[in-house]
Coordinates of C-alpha atoms in Angstrom, one line a residue:
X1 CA 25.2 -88.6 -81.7
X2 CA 24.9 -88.3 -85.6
X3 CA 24.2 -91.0 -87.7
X4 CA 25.4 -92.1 -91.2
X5 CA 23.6 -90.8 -94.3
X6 CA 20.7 -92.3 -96.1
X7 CA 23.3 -93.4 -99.3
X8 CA 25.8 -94.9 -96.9
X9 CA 28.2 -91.8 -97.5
X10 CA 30.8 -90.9 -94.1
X11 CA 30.7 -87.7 -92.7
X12 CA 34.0 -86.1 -91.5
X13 CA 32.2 -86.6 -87.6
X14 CA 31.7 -90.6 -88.7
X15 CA 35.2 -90.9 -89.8
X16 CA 36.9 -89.5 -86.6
X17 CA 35.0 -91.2 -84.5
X18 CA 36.1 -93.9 -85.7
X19 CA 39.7 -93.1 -85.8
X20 CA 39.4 -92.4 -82.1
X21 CA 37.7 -95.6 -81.4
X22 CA 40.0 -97.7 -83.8
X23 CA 37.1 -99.2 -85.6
X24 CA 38.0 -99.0 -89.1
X25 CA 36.3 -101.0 -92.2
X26 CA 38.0 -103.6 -93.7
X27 CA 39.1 -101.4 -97.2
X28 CA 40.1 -98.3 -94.8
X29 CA 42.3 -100.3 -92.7
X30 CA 43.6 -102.4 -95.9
X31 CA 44.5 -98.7 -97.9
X32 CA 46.0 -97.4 -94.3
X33 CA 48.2 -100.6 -94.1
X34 CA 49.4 -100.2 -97.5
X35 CA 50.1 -96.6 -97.5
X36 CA 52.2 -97.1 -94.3
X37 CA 53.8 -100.2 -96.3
X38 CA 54.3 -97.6 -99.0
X39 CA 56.3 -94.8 -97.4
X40 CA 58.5 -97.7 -94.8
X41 CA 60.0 -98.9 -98.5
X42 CA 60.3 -95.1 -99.6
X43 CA 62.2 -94.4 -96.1
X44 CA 64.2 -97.8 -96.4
X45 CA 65.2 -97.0 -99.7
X46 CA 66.1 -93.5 -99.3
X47 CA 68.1 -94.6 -96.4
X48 CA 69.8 -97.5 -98.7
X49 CA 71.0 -94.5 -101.3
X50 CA 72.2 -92.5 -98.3
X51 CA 74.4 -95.6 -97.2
X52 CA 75.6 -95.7 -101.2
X53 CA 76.8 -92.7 -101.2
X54 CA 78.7 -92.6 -97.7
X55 CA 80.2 -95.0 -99.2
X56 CA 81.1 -94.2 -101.9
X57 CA 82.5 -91.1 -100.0
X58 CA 84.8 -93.5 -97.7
X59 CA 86.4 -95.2 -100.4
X60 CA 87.5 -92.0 -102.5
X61 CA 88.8 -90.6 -99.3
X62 CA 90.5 -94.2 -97.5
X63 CA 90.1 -96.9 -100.5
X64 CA 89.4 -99.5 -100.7
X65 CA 91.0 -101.1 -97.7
X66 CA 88.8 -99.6 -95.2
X67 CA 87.1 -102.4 -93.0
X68 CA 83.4 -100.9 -93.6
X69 CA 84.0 -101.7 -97.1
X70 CA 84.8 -105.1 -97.2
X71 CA 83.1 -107.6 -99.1
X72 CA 82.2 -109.6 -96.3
X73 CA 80.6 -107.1 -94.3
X74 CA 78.8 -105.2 -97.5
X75 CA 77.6 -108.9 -98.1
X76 CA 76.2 -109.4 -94.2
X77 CA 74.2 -105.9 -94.7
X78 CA 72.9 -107.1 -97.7
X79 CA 72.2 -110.6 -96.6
X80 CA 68.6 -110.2 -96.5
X81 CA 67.8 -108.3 -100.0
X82 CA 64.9 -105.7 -99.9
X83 CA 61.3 -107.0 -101.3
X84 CA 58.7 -104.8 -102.2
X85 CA 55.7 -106.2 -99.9
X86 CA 52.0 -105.1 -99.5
X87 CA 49.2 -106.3 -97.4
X88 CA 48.5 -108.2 -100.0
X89 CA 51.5 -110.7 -99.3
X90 CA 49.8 -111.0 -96.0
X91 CA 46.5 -111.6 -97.4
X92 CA 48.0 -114.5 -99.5
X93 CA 48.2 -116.8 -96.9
X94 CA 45.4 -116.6 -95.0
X95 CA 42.4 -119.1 -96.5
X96 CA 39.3 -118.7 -95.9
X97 CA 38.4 -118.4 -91.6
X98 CA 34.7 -119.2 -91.3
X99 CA 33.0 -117.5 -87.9
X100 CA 29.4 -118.4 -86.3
X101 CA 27.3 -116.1 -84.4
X102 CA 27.4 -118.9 -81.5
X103 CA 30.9 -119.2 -81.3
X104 CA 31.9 -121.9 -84.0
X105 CA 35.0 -121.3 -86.3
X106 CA 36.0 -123.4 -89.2
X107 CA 39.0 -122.5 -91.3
X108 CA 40.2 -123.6 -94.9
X109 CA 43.2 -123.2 -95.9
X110 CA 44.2 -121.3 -99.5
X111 CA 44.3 -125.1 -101.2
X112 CA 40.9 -126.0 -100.2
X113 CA 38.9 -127.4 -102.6
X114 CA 35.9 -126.4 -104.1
X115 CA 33.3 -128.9 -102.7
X116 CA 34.6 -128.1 -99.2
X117 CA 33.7 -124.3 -99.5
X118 CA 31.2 -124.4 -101.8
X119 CA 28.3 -125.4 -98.5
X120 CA 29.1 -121.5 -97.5
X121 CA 28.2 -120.0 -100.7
X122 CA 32.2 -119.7 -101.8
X123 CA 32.5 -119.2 -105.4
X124 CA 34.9 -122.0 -106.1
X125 CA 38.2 -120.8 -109.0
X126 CA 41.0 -122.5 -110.3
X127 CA 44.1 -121.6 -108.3
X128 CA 47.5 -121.8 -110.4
X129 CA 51.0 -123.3 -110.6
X130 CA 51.5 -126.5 -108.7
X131 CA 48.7 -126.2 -106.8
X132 CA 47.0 -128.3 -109.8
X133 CA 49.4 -130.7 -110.3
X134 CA 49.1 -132.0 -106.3
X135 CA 45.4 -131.7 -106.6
X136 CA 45.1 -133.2 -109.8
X137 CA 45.3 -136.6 -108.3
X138 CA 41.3 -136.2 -106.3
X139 CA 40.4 -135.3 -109.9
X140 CA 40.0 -138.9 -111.3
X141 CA 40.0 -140.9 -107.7
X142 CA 36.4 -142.1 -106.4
X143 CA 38.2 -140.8 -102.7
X144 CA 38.9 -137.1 -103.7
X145 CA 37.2 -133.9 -105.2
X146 CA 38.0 -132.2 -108.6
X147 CA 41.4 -130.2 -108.3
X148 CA 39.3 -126.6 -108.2
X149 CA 40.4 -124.9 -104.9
X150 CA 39.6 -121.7 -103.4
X151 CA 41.7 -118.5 -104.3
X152 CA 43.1 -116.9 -100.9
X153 CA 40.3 -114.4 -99.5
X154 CA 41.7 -111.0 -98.3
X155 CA 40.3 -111.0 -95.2
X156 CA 38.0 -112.8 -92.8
X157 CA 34.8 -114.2 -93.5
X158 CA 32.1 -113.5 -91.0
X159 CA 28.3 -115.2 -91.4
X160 CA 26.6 -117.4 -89.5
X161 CA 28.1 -121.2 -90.4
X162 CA 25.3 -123.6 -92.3
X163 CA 25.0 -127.5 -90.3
X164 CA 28.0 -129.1 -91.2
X165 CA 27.6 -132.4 -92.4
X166 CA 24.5 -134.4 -93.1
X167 CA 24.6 -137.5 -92.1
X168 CA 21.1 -138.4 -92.3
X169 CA 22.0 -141.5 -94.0
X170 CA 23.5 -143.0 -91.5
X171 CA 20.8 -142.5 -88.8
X172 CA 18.9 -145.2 -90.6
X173 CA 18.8 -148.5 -88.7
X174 CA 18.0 -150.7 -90.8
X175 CA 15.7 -152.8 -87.9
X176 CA 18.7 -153.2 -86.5
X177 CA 18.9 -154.3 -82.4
X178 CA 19.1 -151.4 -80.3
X179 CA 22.3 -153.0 -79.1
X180 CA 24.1 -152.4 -82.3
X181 CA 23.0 -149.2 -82.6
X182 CA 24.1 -148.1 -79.9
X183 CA 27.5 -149.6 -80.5
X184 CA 27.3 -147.8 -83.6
X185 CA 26.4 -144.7 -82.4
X186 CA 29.7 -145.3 -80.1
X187 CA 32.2 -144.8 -83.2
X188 CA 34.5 -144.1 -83.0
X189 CA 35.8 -144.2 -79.3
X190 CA 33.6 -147.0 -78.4
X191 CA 31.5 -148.8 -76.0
X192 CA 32.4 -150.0 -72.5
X193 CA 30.3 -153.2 -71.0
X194 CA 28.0 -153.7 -74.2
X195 CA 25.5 -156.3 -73.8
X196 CA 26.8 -157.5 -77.7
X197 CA 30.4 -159.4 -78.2
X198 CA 31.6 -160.0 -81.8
X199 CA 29.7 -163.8 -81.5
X200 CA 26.1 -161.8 -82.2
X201 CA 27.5 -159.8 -85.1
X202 CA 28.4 -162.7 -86.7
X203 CA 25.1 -163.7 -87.8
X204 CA 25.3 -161.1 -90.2
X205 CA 28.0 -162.1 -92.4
X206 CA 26.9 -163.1 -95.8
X207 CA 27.6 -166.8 -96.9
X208 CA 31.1 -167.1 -98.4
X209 CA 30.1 -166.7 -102.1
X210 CA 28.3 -163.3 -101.5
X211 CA 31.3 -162.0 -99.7
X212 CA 34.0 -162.9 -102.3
X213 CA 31.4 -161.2 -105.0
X214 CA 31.4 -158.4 -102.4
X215 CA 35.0 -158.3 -101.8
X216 CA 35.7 -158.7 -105.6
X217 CA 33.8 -155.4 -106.7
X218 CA 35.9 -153.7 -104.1
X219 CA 39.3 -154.5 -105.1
X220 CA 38.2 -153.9 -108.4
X221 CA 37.0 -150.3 -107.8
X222 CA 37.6 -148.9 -104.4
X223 CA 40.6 -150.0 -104.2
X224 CA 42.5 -149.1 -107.3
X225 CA 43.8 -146.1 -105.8
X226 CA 43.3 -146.1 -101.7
X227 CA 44.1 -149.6 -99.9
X228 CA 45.0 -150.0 -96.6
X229 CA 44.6 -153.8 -96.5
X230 CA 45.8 -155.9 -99.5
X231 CA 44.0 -158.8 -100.5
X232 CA 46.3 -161.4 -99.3
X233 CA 46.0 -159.9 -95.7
X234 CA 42.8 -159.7 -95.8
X235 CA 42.1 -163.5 -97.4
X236 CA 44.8 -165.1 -95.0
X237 CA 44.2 -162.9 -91.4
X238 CA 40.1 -162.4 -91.6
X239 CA 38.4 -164.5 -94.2
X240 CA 40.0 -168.0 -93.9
X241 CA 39.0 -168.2 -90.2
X242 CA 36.1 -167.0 -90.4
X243 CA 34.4 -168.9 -93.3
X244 CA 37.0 -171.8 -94.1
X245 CA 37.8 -172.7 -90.2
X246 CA 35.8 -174.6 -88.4
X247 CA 35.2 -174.1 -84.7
X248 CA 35.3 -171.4 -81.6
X249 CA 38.8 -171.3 -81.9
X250 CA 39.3 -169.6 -85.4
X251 CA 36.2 -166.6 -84.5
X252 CA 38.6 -166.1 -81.2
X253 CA 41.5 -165.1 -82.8
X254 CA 39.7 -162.2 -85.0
X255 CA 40.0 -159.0 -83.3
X256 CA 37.0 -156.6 -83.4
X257 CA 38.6 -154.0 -85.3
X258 CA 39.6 -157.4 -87.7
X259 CA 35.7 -158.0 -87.9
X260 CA 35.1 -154.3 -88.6
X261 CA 37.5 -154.3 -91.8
X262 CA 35.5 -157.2 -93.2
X263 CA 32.3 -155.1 -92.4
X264 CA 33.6 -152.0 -94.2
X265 CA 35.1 -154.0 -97.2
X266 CA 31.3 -155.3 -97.4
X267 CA 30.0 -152.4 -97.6
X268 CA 32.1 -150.9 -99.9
X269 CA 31.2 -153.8 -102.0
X270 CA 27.6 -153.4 -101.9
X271 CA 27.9 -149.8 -103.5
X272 CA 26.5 -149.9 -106.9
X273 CA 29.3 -147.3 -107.6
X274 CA 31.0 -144.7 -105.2
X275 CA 28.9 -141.7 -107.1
X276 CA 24.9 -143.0 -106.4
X277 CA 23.5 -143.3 -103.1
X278 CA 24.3 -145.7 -100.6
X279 CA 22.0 -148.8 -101.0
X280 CA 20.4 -150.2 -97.4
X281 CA 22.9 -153.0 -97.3
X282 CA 25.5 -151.0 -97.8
X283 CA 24.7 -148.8 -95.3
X284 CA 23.8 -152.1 -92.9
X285 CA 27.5 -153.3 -93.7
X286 CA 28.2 -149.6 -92.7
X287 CA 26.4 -149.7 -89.2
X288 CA 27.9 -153.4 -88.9
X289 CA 32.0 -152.0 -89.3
X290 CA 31.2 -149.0 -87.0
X291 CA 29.7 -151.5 -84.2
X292 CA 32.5 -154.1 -84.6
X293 CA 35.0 -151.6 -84.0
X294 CA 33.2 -150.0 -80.8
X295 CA 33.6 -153.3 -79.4
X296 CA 37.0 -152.8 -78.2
X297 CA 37.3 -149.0 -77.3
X298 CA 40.7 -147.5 -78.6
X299 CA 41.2 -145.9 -75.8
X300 CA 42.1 -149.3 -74.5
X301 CA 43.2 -151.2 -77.0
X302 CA 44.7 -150.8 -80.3
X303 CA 46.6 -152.3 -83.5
X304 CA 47.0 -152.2 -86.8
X305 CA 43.9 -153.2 -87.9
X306 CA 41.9 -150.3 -86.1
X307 CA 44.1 -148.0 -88.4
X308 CA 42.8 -150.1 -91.2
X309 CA 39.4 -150.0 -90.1
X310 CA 39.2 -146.6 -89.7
X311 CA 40.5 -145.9 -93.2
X312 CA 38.4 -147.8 -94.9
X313 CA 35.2 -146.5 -93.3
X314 CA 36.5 -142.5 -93.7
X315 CA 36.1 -144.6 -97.8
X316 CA 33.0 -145.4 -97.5
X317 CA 31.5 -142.2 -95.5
X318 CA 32.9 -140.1 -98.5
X319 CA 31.2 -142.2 -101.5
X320 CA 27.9 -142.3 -98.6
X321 CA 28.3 -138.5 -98.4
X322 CA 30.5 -136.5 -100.4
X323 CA 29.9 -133.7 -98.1
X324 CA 31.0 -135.6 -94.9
X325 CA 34.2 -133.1 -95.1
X326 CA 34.4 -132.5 -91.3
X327 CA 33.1 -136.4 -90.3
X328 CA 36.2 -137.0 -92.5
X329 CA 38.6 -134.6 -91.3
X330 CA 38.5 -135.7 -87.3
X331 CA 38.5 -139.6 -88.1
X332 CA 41.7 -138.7 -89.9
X333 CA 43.1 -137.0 -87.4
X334 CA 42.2 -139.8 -84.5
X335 CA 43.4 -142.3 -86.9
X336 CA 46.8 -140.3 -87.2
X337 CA 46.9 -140.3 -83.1
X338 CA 46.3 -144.2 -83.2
X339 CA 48.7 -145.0 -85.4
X340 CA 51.3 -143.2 -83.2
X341 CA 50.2 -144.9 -80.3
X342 CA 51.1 -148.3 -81.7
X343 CA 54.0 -146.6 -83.1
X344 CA 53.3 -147.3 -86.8
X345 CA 55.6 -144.9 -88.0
X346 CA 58.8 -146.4 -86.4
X347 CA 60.5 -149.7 -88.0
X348 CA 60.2 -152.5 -85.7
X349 CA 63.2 -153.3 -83.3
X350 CA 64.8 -156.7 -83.4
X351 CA 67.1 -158.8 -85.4
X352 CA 64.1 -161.4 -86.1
X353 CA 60.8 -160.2 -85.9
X354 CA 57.6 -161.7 -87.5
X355 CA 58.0 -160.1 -91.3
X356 CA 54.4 -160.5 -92.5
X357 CA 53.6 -158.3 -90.1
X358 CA 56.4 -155.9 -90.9
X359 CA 55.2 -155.4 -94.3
X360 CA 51.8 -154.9 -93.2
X361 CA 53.1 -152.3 -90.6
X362 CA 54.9 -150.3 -93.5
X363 CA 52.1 -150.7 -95.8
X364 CA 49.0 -149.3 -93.5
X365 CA 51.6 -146.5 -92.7
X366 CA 52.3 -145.0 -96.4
X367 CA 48.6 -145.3 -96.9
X368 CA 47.9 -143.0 -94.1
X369 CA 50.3 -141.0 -95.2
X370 CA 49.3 -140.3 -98.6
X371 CA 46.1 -140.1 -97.2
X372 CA 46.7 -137.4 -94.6
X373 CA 49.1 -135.4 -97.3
X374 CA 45.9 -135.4 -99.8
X375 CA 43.5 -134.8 -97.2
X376 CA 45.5 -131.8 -95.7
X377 CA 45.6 -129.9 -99.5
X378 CA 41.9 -130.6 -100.2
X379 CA 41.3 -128.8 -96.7
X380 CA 43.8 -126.6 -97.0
X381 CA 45.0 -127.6 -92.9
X382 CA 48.6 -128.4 -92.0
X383 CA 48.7 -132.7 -92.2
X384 CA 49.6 -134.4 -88.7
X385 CA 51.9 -136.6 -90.1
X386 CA 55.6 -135.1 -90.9
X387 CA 58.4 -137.0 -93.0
X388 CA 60.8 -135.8 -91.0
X389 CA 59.0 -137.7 -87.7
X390 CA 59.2 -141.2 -89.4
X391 CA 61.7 -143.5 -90.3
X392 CA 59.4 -146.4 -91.5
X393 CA 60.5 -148.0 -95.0
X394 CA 58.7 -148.9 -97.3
X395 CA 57.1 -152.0 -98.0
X396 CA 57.5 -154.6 -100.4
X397 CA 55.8 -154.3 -103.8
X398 CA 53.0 -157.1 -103.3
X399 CA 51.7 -156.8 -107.0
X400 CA 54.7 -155.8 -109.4
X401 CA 54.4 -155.9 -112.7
X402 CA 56.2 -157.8 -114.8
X403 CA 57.1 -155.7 -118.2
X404 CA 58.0 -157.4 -121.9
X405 CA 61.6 -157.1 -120.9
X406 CA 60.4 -159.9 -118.1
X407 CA 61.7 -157.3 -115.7
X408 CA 59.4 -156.1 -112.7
X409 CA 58.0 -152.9 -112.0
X410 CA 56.5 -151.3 -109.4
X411 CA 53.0 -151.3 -108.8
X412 CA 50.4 -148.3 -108.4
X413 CA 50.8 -148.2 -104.8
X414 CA 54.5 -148.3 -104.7
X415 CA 54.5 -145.8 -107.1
X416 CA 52.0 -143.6 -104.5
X417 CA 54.0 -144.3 -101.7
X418 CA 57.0 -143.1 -103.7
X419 CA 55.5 -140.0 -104.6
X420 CA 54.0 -139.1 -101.2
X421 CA 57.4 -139.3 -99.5
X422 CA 58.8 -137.1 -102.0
X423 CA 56.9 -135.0 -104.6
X424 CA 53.4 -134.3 -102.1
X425 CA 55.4 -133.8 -99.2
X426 CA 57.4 -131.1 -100.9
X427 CA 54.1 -129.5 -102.4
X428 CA 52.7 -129.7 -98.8
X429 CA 56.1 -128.0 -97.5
X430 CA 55.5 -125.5 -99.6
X431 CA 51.3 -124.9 -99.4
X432 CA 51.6 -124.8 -95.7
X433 CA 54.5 -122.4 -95.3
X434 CA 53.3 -118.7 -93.2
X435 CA 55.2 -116.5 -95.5
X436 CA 54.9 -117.1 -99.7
X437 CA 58.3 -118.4 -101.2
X438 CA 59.7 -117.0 -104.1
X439 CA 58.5 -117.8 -107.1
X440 CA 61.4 -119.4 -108.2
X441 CA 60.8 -121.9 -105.4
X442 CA 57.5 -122.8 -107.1
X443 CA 58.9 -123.5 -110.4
X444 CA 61.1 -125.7 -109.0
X445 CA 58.5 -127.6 -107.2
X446 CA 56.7 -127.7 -110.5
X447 CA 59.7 -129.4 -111.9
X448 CA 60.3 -131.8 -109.6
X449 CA 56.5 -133.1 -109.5
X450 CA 56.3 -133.3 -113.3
X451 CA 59.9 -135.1 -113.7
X452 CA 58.9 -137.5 -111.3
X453 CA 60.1 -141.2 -112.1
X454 CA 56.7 -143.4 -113.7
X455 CA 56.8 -147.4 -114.0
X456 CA 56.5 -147.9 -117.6
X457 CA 53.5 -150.0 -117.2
X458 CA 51.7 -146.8 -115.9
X459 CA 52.6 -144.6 -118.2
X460 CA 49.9 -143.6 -121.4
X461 CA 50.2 -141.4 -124.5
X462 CA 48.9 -137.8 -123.5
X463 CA 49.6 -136.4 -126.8
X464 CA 50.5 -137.1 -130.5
X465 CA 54.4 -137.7 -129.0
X466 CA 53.9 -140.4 -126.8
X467 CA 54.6 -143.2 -129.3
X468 CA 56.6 -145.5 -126.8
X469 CA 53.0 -146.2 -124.2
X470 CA 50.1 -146.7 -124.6
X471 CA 46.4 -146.9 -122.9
X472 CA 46.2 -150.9 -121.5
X473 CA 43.4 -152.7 -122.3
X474 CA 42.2 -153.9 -118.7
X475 CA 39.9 -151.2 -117.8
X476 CA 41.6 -151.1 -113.9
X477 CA 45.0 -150.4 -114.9
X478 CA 43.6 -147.8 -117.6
X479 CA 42.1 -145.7 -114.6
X480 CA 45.2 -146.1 -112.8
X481 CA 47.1 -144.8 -115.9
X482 CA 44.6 -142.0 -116.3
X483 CA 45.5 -141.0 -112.5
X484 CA 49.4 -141.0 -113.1
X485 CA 48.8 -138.8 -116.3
X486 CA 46.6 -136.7 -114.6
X487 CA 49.2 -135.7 -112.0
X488 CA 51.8 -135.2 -114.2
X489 CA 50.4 -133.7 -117.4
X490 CA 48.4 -131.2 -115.7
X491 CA 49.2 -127.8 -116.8
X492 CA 49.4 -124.7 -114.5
X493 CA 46.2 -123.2 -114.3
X494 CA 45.6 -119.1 -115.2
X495 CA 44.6 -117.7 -111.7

């Protein structure tokens, strides 16, 4: 059998042996593709001419009256105009399709960020037209990633796949009783017959005054952009009876999943900030949330609040870990699946049914929503949740703002829920389609993103122009504007 040549050079022999064995490399197979691609439009187009002229023919020998000529039926043939296509259109869509040695696979899509690639020694590049403006959003949020994604690769990856996610951090016990750790280590599906009930994780609440400080820092960081429980709800349903009630009966009507909220709050609240380690109390509070909600396994029991629960720990894991992408990915998806099981998407039957817990209902939903649409572009994987699957509406504004005019405007997260229902889910149409739309398409999704309606509150001067806003003096509302302005202002990027 003869081999290859010292400089890598084929010999005639190596080439046809692998023509008869099919075993091509990747640029042979690529410049065979396209040269077949090639002479199919050369053939098509010689056959269009051909048609022309018969044509042509017919109608200076029968006019124009003959059926063949028609405008209806020259219309049907030509239903379906001709587009000059490669490999390369192909190619387009494909992301980035990461194979182990052992059998693992792990596939980005082409919108996948950089920080998601850039474990597997991806080189991470702007990617251009709308693709930034959807992004753009992660770029100033303490949840999401800069809005640098992947170009589409040309062909499959192959190399052995690095560990996925280091979670290290969240090995460390913190003395804690083998009991809770074990609940713990039982997140998310949880534990069946644990020696531990909700009574003996109790003990590890923090007096009232540390928990409001707690609670405090996180509504005035975390969640300015992502949150899944309002204040009121979570004053009124978790910390009244727990630390203003006195007696059994208050502790029995909190729910595990309830108790694992206030856990994950608490731990969000002990970050110094989402971008430094975790400290060891937040990562306690951490431990805490993931033990309360093992408690009551979710394969048995379910509600609103474990939606809530689980959202606000996938927070925490990604300021804990920024490279918790796959942790993050598969909690999103079980909390997708548990939110349809309590049917979470659907408006609640009835003429008279208990509306505080209506608006909550629409309220957790939208912020799953916007959550799975943001988490399926910086992954660059189809989102489980659909618009077209839903027919929840959306919730009151709880914190509208009242303008000069002493008329109200929507707040930030009306605004989001707006916007994911109509601008994201369009850009996530789009991303997620097989085949590339024409560019015309894309220009029109550009439009409709950057002409989306902004509350006037939320608006903020991006240029010498904008005399009619301006930046607001609270610091909170002046990162919120910075997000809106950062979606909208974003220009296309060269790529």
């Amino acid at each position: 059998m003869k081999r290859r040549t010292i400089d890598g050079a084929d010999t005639p022999s190596d080439r046809e042996l692998r023509e008869r064995k099919s075993v091509s490399s990747c640029a042979e197979c690529r410049s065979f593709l396209i040269e077949k691609a090639q002479r199919l439009m050369h053939d098509v187009k010689s056959a269009q001419t051909q048609v022309e002229e018969m044509e042509a023919a017919l109608a200076a020998a029968r006019g124009q009256s003959h059926p063949l000529l028609q405008r209806d039926a020259t219309l049907e043939r030509g239903k379906y105009p001709l587009k000059e296509s490669t490999v390369d259109d192909i190619a387009d869509v494909l992301g980035s399709l990461s194979l182990g040695l052992d059998g693992k696979a792990k596939y980005y899509g082409e919108s996948a960020a950089a920080e998601v690639g850039s474990a597997y020694g991806e080189e991470p590049v702007k990617l251009a037209a709308y693709y930034s403006m959807v992004l753009a959003f992660s770029s100033c949020s303490p949840i999401w990633t800069p809005p640098y994604v992947y170009l589409p690769v040309p062909k499959t990856r192959l190399f052995i796949l690095a560990k996925d996610d280091d979670s290290s951090w969240q090995s460390c016990d913190n003395d804690m009783p083998f009991e809770i750790v074990e609940l713990s280590n039982a997140f998310p599906i949880g534990l069946v017959g644990s020696a531990y009930s909700k009574y003996e994780l109790l003990q590890y609440l923090p007096s009232e005054d540390k928990a409001l400080q707690f609670i405090d820092t996180y509504y005035n960081n975390g969640a300015l952009i992502f949150n899944p429980i309002v204040r009121t709800d979570l004053m009124d349903s978790i910390i009244t009876p727990l630390y203003r009630n006195t007696g059994a009966t208050a502790v029995d009507t909190i729910h595990p999943h309830q108790l694992s909220i206030l856990f994950a709050v608490l731990a969000a609240g002990a970050l110094p900030n989402e971008y430094v380690q975790s400290t060891p109390l937040a990562r306690q509070y951490h431990m805490l949330s993931r033990a309360a909600f093992s408690l009551a396994p979710i394969r048995r029991e379910r509600n609103v609040a474990s939606v809530q629960a689980l959202l606000l720990l996938m927070w925490f894991i990604r300021a804990a870990d920024p490279k918790s992408h796959e942790e993050r990915w598969i909690l999103g998806g079980i909390c997708v699946k548990v939110a349809q099981q309590i049917g979470l998407q659907r408006e609640i039957p009835g003429d008279d049914p208990d509306q505080n817990e209506v608006q909550k209902r629409r309220h957790v939903f939208w912020e799953l929503y916007a959550y799975e649409a943001w988490a399926s572009l910086i992954n660059g994987r189809p989102p489980a949740l659909r618009l077209e699957e839903n027919d929840c509406l959306f919730a009151r504004d709880y914190e509208p703002f009242l303008n000069s005019s002493r008329s109200l405007e929507e707040s930030f997260d009306g605004w989001k829920h707006r916007y994911g229902a109509t601008a994201l889910t369009a850009a996530v149409r789009h991303i997620f389609l097989v085949k590339p739309v024409p560019y015309q398409e894309l220009l029109d999704l550009d439009k409709e993103v950057r002409q989306s309606p902004v509350p006037g509150h939320l608006r903020c001067p991006v240029d010498s122009s904008d005399g009619d806003c301006a930046w607001s003096a609270d610091s909170s509302k002046a990162f919120q504007q910075y997000v809106l302005s950062d979606m909208h202002e974003t220009k296309a990027l060269a790529g």
